[in-house]
């Protein structure tokens, strides 16, 4: 298997190059030129393996230039000891064919851990193969979840340094504390005066600045990205959909007509991984794409028109407040039959006019695979309450969007196949909103809110959140965005 660029399919690289480079030089994203197919025998074997062994089995199909020992090293480093009970993705049945795939049992209590615990190992192993011994420098601009998950993943990983910038006024107090108290010898955290877009554009500028790259090279270092367009973040996400299928088989769910998957979506990475699992042979029927009020994907699936020229909403499910879903490019490439020129023309329209419309046969294929729906903040809070009242299950604000949209799908279609709903964050990460949905009690203190939520709902506070209360703040620099270059050099000591 090789990897080709969505904007020029004559570009063919190995897995290690795709992961080390992150993005193709033509601006395209790397996709496998062919997807491995799993047959009945494969699933029989897979379903008897632990999560770590499943990960090894699946990754070796994708990482063509990794040795078995390298893959073992990567999956063990990522998944042993860093998730509750060593179960990274437990499936919980909550009622009539409804199953919640809990993806938040890792060190930062959000699903990004599943990929970002593994990526550092994939990246350093890849870098060794393609760029002989240089130190990898990861730059991240974050609005919250990604920064912390990347810090936890890269902390003390040999031959890497990680620098995270976040907008000083743009993250929640809990997210800020999570990052400012980060442990590790190779981690650097810096708040900037400005918003997320300021942080993001400055990081992009530094990342592509030739003088900076030269300076790094002279110090035997090079930049890489932990961004969700890296294939090394997507591949790990396929594993948990296969694991969920195995769990459904174990529960003897009626899978004669397959099952549906619902995903709370932002950048389209998580739901794309579910589609890839389907392509590999997991009997997924419909992919239900759930959005909040930033419903650009709902409209796209319904009309074939992608239009980001619209109001941007700041919602209580902030990790889905996105108007450009970067991983959609990979889906478009597949839907148009790997027509790279067509993808280039769509992306050009998107960057010039903020919109594009796909042709009818592509739209038909899209609608065959996906259902799109959305809900606003009020519906999200009501869904948290209803799910708690009806099923005694407490979900976070992002998961609630998925539960709500699944309800709309069920009502509209009557399709009651078993469903797997991806649960992307612990309710304790968004304690204030979640508490307000299930109780009148409130507190101004972040940790008092967490305790109230625990008492009111009789659920357990995850350890990483409880431990934060006494965590020592290590980072407290706030810089102007003009000074981010200097912050990078100071962090690296160059
Ligand atoms: C990142 C994130 C999402 C969105 O996932 P995508 O792969 O970008 O679609 C949803 N929920 C939570 C909690 C997240 O952190």
Short mmCIF file of N, CA and C in Angstrom, two decimals, residues 119-217:
data_model
loop_
_atom_site.label_atom_id
_atom_site.label_comp_id
_atom_site.label_asym_id
_atom_site.label_seq_id
_atom_site.Cartn_x
_atom_site.Cartn_y
_atom_site.Cartn_z
N UNK A 119 0.12 9.02 18.05
CA UNK A 119 0.83 9.81 17.03
C UNK A 119 2.31 10.07 17.34
N UNK A 120 2.67 10.44 18.58
CA UNK A 120 4.09 10.71 18.84
C UNK A 120 4.99 9.52 18.50
N UNK A 121 4.50 8.32 18.78
CA UNK A 121 5.31 7.12 18.47
C UNK A 121 5.39 6.90 16.97
N UNK A 122 4.26 7.10 16.29
CA UNK A 122 4.26 6.93 14.83
C UNK A 122 5.16 7.98 14.19
N UNK A 123 5.08 9.20 14.72
CA UNK A 123 5.83 10.31 14.14
C UNK A 123 7.34 10.15 14.34
N UNK A 124 7.77 9.79 15.56
CA UNK A 124 9.20 9.66 15.80
C UNK A 124 9.76 8.44 15.06
N UNK A 125 8.97 7.37 14.97
CA UNK A 125 9.43 6.20 14.21
C UNK A 125 9.54 6.56 12.73
N UNK A 126 8.57 7.31 12.22
CA UNK A 126 8.61 7.74 10.81
C UNK A 126 9.78 8.67 10.56
N UNK A 127 9.99 9.62 11.49
CA UNK A 127 11.05 10.62 11.29
C UNK A 127 12.42 9.93 11.23
N UNK A 128 12.58 8.88 12.03
CA UNK A 128 13.85 8.15 12.00
C UNK A 128 14.11 7.55 10.63
N UNK A 129 13.04 7.11 9.97
CA UNK A 129 13.20 6.47 8.67
C UNK A 129 13.47 7.49 7.57
N UNK A 130 12.82 8.64 7.64
CA UNK A 130 12.90 9.55 6.49
C UNK A 130 13.75 10.79 6.73
N UNK A 131 14.10 11.10 7.98
CA UNK A 131 14.89 12.33 8.14
C UNK A 131 16.02 12.17 9.15
N UNK A 132 16.69 11.11 9.05
CA UNK A 132 17.89 10.74 9.81
C UNK A 132 18.22 11.56 11.05
N UNK A 133 17.57 11.20 12.12
CA UNK A 133 18.02 11.63 13.43
C UNK A 133 17.78 13.09 13.84
N UNK A 134 16.97 13.83 13.08
CA UNK A 134 16.71 15.20 13.54
C UNK A 134 15.68 15.18 14.67
N UNK A 135 15.78 16.18 15.54
CA UNK A 135 14.78 16.32 16.59
C UNK A 135 13.49 16.91 15.98
N UNK A 136 12.33 16.34 16.33
CA UNK A 136 11.06 16.82 15.78
C UNK A 136 10.46 17.87 16.70
N UNK A 137 10.13 19.02 16.13
CA UNK A 137 9.51 20.10 16.91
C UNK A 137 8.05 20.24 16.50
N UNK A 138 7.15 20.02 17.47
CA UNK A 138 5.72 20.11 17.19
C UNK A 138 5.21 21.48 17.62
N UNK A 139 4.59 22.18 16.69
CA UNK A 139 3.95 23.47 17.02
C UNK A 139 2.44 23.27 16.98
N UNK A 140 1.75 23.72 18.00
CA UNK A 140 0.29 23.58 18.02
C UNK A 140 -0.35 24.90 18.41
N UNK A 141 -1.37 25.29 17.65
CA UNK A 141 -2.26 26.37 18.10
C UNK A 141 -3.55 25.69 18.49
N UNK A 142 -4.08 26.01 19.65
CA UNK A 142 -5.25 25.26 20.12
C UNK A 142 -6.31 26.16 20.70
N UNK A 143 -7.56 25.70 20.56
CA UNK A 143 -8.64 26.40 21.27
C UNK A 143 -9.03 25.58 22.48
N UNK A 144 -8.24 24.55 22.82
CA UNK A 144 -8.53 23.81 24.05
C UNK A 144 -8.11 22.36 24.04
N UNK A 145 -8.97 21.49 23.50
CA UNK A 145 -8.78 20.04 23.64
C UNK A 145 -7.52 19.49 22.97
N UNK A 146 -7.25 19.96 21.75
CA UNK A 146 -6.12 19.41 21.01
C UNK A 146 -4.80 19.69 21.72
N UNK A 147 -4.65 20.92 22.25
CA UNK A 147 -3.40 21.30 22.90
C UNK A 147 -3.06 20.39 24.05
N UNK A 148 -4.00 20.14 24.93
CA UNK A 148 -3.74 19.30 26.09
C UNK A 148 -3.47 17.86 25.67
N UNK A 149 -4.27 17.35 24.72
CA UNK A 149 -4.08 15.96 24.29
C UNK A 149 -2.71 15.80 23.62
N UNK A 150 -2.28 16.80 22.85
CA UNK A 150 -0.97 16.73 22.19
C UNK A 150 0.14 16.79 23.24
N UNK A 151 -0.01 17.66 24.26
CA UNK A 151 1.00 17.76 25.32
C UNK A 151 1.16 16.44 26.05
N UNK A 152 0.02 15.82 26.39
CA UNK A 152 0.07 14.53 27.09
C UNK A 152 0.71 13.46 26.22
N UNK A 153 0.40 13.50 24.92
CA UNK A 153 0.95 12.49 24.02
C UNK A 153 2.45 12.64 23.82
N UNK A 154 2.92 13.87 23.70
CA UNK A 154 4.33 14.09 23.38
C UNK A 154 5.23 14.26 24.60
N UNK A 155 4.65 14.38 25.80
CA UNK A 155 5.49 14.66 26.96
C UNK A 155 6.55 13.57 27.13
N UNK A 156 7.80 14.03 27.27
CA UNK A 156 8.94 13.13 27.49
C UNK A 156 9.13 12.08 26.40
N UNK A 157 8.54 12.28 25.21
CA UNK A 157 8.86 11.38 24.09
C UNK A 157 10.22 11.81 23.54
N UNK A 158 11.13 10.86 23.46
CA UNK A 158 12.51 11.11 23.06
C UNK A 158 12.57 11.83 21.70
N UNK A 159 13.52 12.72 21.56
CA UNK A 159 13.77 13.42 20.30
C UNK A 159 12.61 14.28 19.82
N UNK A 160 11.77 14.74 20.75
CA UNK A 160 10.73 15.69 20.35
C UNK A 160 10.67 16.87 21.33
N UNK A 161 10.25 18.01 20.82
CA UNK A 161 9.89 19.16 21.67
C UNK A 161 8.50 19.57 21.23
N UNK A 162 7.65 19.98 22.15
CA UNK A 162 6.32 20.43 21.76
C UNK A 162 6.04 21.81 22.35
N UNK A 163 5.56 22.70 21.49
CA UNK A 163 5.24 24.07 21.91
C UNK A 163 3.77 24.34 21.59
N UNK A 164 2.99 24.68 22.62
CA UNK A 164 1.56 24.91 22.42
C UNK A 164 1.22 26.38 22.71
N UNK A 165 0.53 27.00 21.78
CA UNK A 165 0.03 28.37 21.96
C UNK A 165 -1.48 28.34 22.09
N UNK A 166 -1.98 29.05 23.08
CA UNK A 166 -3.45 29.16 23.18
C UNK A 166 -3.84 30.61 23.45
N UNK A 167 -5.04 31.03 23.00
CA UNK A 167 -5.49 32.40 23.23
C UNK A 167 -5.81 32.60 24.71
N UNK A 168 -5.22 33.60 25.34
CA UNK A 168 -5.34 33.71 26.80
C UNK A 168 -6.78 33.87 27.25
N UNK A 169 -7.62 34.48 26.43
CA UNK A 169 -9.02 34.65 26.84
C UNK A 169 -9.94 33.65 26.15
N UNK A 170 -9.38 32.73 25.39
CA UNK A 170 -10.23 31.90 24.53
C UNK A 170 -10.38 30.45 24.93
N UNK A 171 -9.92 30.07 26.13
CA UNK A 171 -10.12 28.68 26.56
C UNK A 171 -10.80 28.67 27.92
N UNK A 172 -11.42 27.56 28.27
CA UNK A 172 -12.13 27.49 29.55
C UNK A 172 -11.10 27.43 30.69
N UNK A 173 -11.50 27.83 31.92
CA UNK A 173 -10.56 27.81 33.05
C UNK A 173 -9.96 26.41 33.26
N UNK A 174 -10.80 25.38 33.04
CA UNK A 174 -10.31 24.01 33.22
C UNK A 174 -9.26 23.67 32.15
N UNK A 175 -9.53 24.06 30.92
CA UNK A 175 -8.57 23.79 29.83
C UNK A 175 -7.26 24.53 30.07
N UNK A 176 -7.37 25.78 30.55
CA UNK A 176 -6.18 26.59 30.82
C UNK A 176 -5.31 25.91 31.89
N UNK A 177 -5.98 25.48 32.97
CA UNK A 177 -5.26 24.83 34.06
C UNK A 177 -4.62 23.51 33.59
N UNK A 178 -5.38 22.78 32.77
CA UNK A 178 -4.85 21.52 32.22
C UNK A 178 -3.53 21.77 31.50
N UNK A 179 -3.48 22.82 30.71
CA UNK A 179 -2.27 23.07 29.92
C UNK A 179 -1.17 23.71 30.76
N UNK A 180 -1.53 24.68 31.59
CA UNK A 180 -0.50 25.40 32.37
C UNK A 180 0.19 24.50 33.40
N UNK A 181 -0.46 23.40 33.77
CA UNK A 181 0.14 22.51 34.76
C UNK A 181 0.81 21.30 34.12
N UNK A 182 0.93 21.31 32.79
CA UNK A 182 1.47 20.14 32.08
C UNK A 182 2.87 19.76 32.56
N UNK A 183 3.04 18.47 32.82
CA UNK A 183 4.36 17.97 33.21
C UNK A 183 5.15 17.52 31.99
N UNK A 184 6.45 17.35 32.16
CA UNK A 184 7.30 16.86 31.07
C UNK A 184 8.46 17.80 30.82
N UNK A 185 9.61 17.22 30.42
CA UNK A 185 10.81 18.03 30.21
C UNK A 185 10.83 18.72 28.86
N UNK A 186 10.06 18.21 27.90
CA UNK A 186 10.15 18.73 26.52
C UNK A 186 8.91 19.53 26.13
N UNK A 187 8.12 19.96 27.12
CA UNK A 187 6.87 20.66 26.80
C UNK A 187 6.99 22.16 27.10
N UNK A 188 6.33 22.96 26.27
CA UNK A 188 6.36 24.42 26.42
C UNK A 188 4.95 24.92 26.14
N UNK A 189 4.43 25.75 27.04
CA UNK A 189 3.07 26.25 26.88
C UNK A 189 3.10 27.76 26.99
N UNK A 190 2.40 28.43 26.08
CA UNK A 190 2.46 29.89 26.05
C UNK A 190 1.10 30.45 25.65
N UNK A 191 0.58 31.34 26.48
CA UNK A 191 -0.68 32.01 26.13
C UNK A 191 -0.35 33.23 25.28
N UNK A 192 -1.24 33.56 24.36
CA UNK A 192 -1.01 34.78 23.57
C UNK A 192 -2.18 35.74 23.73
N UNK A 193 -1.83 37.03 23.59
CA UNK A 193 -2.89 38.05 23.61
C UNK A 193 -3.53 38.03 22.23
N UNK A 194 -4.75 37.62 22.14
CA UNK A 194 -5.42 37.52 20.83
C UNK A 194 -6.39 36.37 20.87
N UNK A 195 -7.05 36.12 19.74
CA UNK A 195 -8.01 35.01 19.71
C UNK A 195 -7.39 33.79 19.05
N UNK A 196 -8.20 32.74 18.87
CA UNK A 196 -7.68 31.50 18.32
C UNK A 196 -7.14 31.69 16.91
N UNK A 197 -7.85 32.47 16.10
CA UNK A 197 -7.38 32.70 14.73
C UNK A 197 -6.01 33.36 14.69
N UNK A 198 -5.76 34.31 15.64
CA UNK A 198 -4.44 34.94 15.72
C UNK A 198 -3.36 33.89 16.00
N UNK A 199 -3.65 33.01 16.95
CA UNK A 199 -2.69 31.97 17.31
C UNK A 199 -2.45 31.04 16.12
N UNK A 200 -3.55 30.64 15.48
CA UNK A 200 -3.48 29.73 14.34
C UNK A 200 -2.70 30.33 13.18
N UNK A 201 -2.99 31.59 12.82
CA UNK A 201 -2.28 32.16 11.65
C UNK A 201 -0.80 32.38 11.96
N UNK A 202 -0.49 32.79 13.20
CA UNK A 202 0.93 32.98 13.55
C UNK A 202 1.68 31.65 13.52
N UNK A 203 1.05 30.60 14.00
CA UNK A 203 1.71 29.28 13.97
C UNK A 203 1.96 28.85 12.53
N UNK A 204 0.95 29.05 11.66
CA UNK A 204 1.12 28.69 10.25
C UNK A 204 2.27 29.46 9.63
N UNK A 205 2.37 30.75 9.98
CA UNK A 205 3.42 31.60 9.43
C UNK A 205 4.80 31.11 9.87
N UNK A 206 4.94 30.84 11.15
CA UNK A 206 6.23 30.36 11.67
C UNK A 206 6.59 29.02 11.03
N UNK A 207 5.58 28.16 10.92
CA UNK A 207 5.74 26.81 10.40
C UNK A 207 6.30 26.81 8.97
N UNK A 208 5.89 27.81 8.17
CA UNK A 208 6.29 27.83 6.75
C UNK A 208 7.36 28.88 6.47
N UNK A 209 7.91 29.52 7.51
CA UNK A 209 8.93 30.57 7.32
C UNK A 209 10.29 29.92 7.03
N UNK A 210 10.83 30.19 5.84
CA UNK A 210 12.07 29.52 5.44
C UNK A 210 13.25 29.85 6.34
N UNK A 211 13.31 31.09 6.80
CA UNK A 211 14.43 31.47 7.69
C UNK A 211 14.37 30.68 8.99
N UNK A 212 13.15 30.49 9.50
CA UNK A 212 13.00 29.72 10.74
C UNK A 212 13.37 28.26 10.50
N UNK A 213 12.89 27.72 9.38
CA UNK A 213 13.21 26.32 9.05
C UNK A 213 14.71 26.12 8.97
N UNK A 214 15.41 27.11 8.35
CA UNK A 214 16.87 27.05 8.20
C UNK A 214 17.54 27.03 9.57
N UNK A 215 17.04 27.93 10.44
CA UNK A 215 17.61 28.01 11.78
C UNK A 215 17.44 26.68 12.53
N UNK A 216 16.28 26.07 12.38
CA UNK A 216 16.05 24.78 13.02
C UNK A 216 17.00 23.72 12.46
N UNK A 217 17.11 23.73 11.13
CA UNK A 217 17.96 22.74 10.46
C UNK A 217 19.40 22.83 10.98
#
